[in-house]
Amino acid sequence: MTFSDILSLAWRTIRSNKLRTGITVSIIAFGIMALIGIITAIEAMNQSLYENFSILGANSFSIRFKERNIRFGGGPRSDLTRTKKGGNKQRNSNLDRFISFEEARRFKDQFAFPATVSISKFASGNATVLYENEKTNPNVRVIGGDENYLLNSGYTLEYGRDFNKLDVETGRNVVIIGSDLVRKLFKGKGSYAIGKLIRIGSNRYRIIGVMKERGASSFLSLDNLALVSYNNVRRVFNSGGSYNITIRANDFKQMDAAVGEATGVFRQARKLNIKEADNFYIDRSDSIVETLKNTLRFVKYAAYIIGAITLLGAAIGLTNIMLVAVSERTREIGLAKSIGAKGASIRTQFLWESILISLLGAFFGIVLGILVGNLAAIFFKTGFIVPWGWAALGAIICFFTGLLAGLYPASKASKLDPITALRYE
């Protein structure tokens, strides 16, 4: 028999045993679906993390007064602790001290590295913005920045102008708004919004700029933003809290040097002596993402275990089913051998039956896994994800699973004595 004849016969045999084939395919598909589904969901989470934590550019970092609490358990870890005699740890008394306006300005004046420095301050996360008879929901973020805030934070202007030093120093009531506010208050007409007066709380602001759309994600909308100057926040909002400093190095290759220089300069701005530990944190967007990705690896390892256990069970079940098939078709095998079929042809036919069943399970498992995994992509508002590499790997794994599961039954079928097989009842 030719190879195409063997494949055709194997496929007809599979189609004639729909129930048995369907059960085996379902078991294999479940294992592959779990593996591909979890991998796809993790890819969606990783993509969302990159979109959310890449507000800082690849060559940017920020200085914060405390560590971001983004770990999935155990609380934030830090080396900013001191150990007393006896082994007990004591937090640095200045660890949670806010970055003051004077410290931020002192740092900006003293930082001589070839980089752009921006000072900002969070004012409100639940502000309502009004224009004539239109108003937004009370969820607008109001941030005080300076003339470098847009550049360092990855925003670009679509209409109008950026802050100038006079806007920042005087703290006058001018504002740059995000595209969400333009859609809500001005029907999406950004050019029309320039020069208009809006009200944030009880204070009136003149719009001088409109930012290009950045998009939204499951964590926050980057466009539901009103940007004023940090001195305006000091004068109008009178809010407490810490200032944030963002540094954008002119060259990505200078990032490590910039971080080291910024650490030394800010220690001086905080007036720390040489024996005191740092009471601030350096945030690099790439390191934040990598921390979360490392945590997600444990979920990926769980997917490996689930897939491996399921495929092992499927391989055992497939072997048993192929042995049953050999028993049921003993007379058929004897008849084929009596008219000249070789043992190698019988063995190849049974092997391909096992492989085709396993590949069917891989096909349905990959399709279902991608669909299930992309439910996470919908939740995290990322694009449709197809893990081609893992899909190909899943198909290869199932191919070898079917091959190994069919080896013993195929070998047993090929070694049957034709006379004994023809007498089998």
GROMACS .gro file of C-alpha atoms in nm, residues 10 76 91 111 218 221 225 245 247-248 268 298 304 335-336 347 362 388:
model
   18
   10ALA     CA    1  -0.664   0.529   0.885
   76PRO     CA    2   0.662   4.542   4.898
   91ARG     CA    3   1.215   5.089   5.911
  111PHE     CA    4   2.075   6.794   3.825
  218SER     CA    5  -0.825   4.795   3.225
  221SER     CA    6  -0.774   5.588   3.096
  225LEU     CA    7  -0.691   6.395   3.222
  245ILE     CA    8   1.006   6.380   3.962
  247ILE     CA    9   1.384   6.226   3.433
  248ARG     CA   10   1.422   6.153   3.063
  268GLN     CA   11   2.174   6.581   4.861
  298PHE     CA   12   0.427   3.087   3.816
  304TYR     CA   13   0.266   2.335   3.197
  335LEU     CA   14  -0.727  -1.109   0.618
  336ALA     CA   15  -0.501  -0.819   0.511
  347ARG     CA   16   0.204  -0.093   1.186
  362ALA     CA   17  -0.457   1.943   1.919
  388TRP     CA   18   0.166   3.099   1.703
   0.00000   0.00000   0.00000
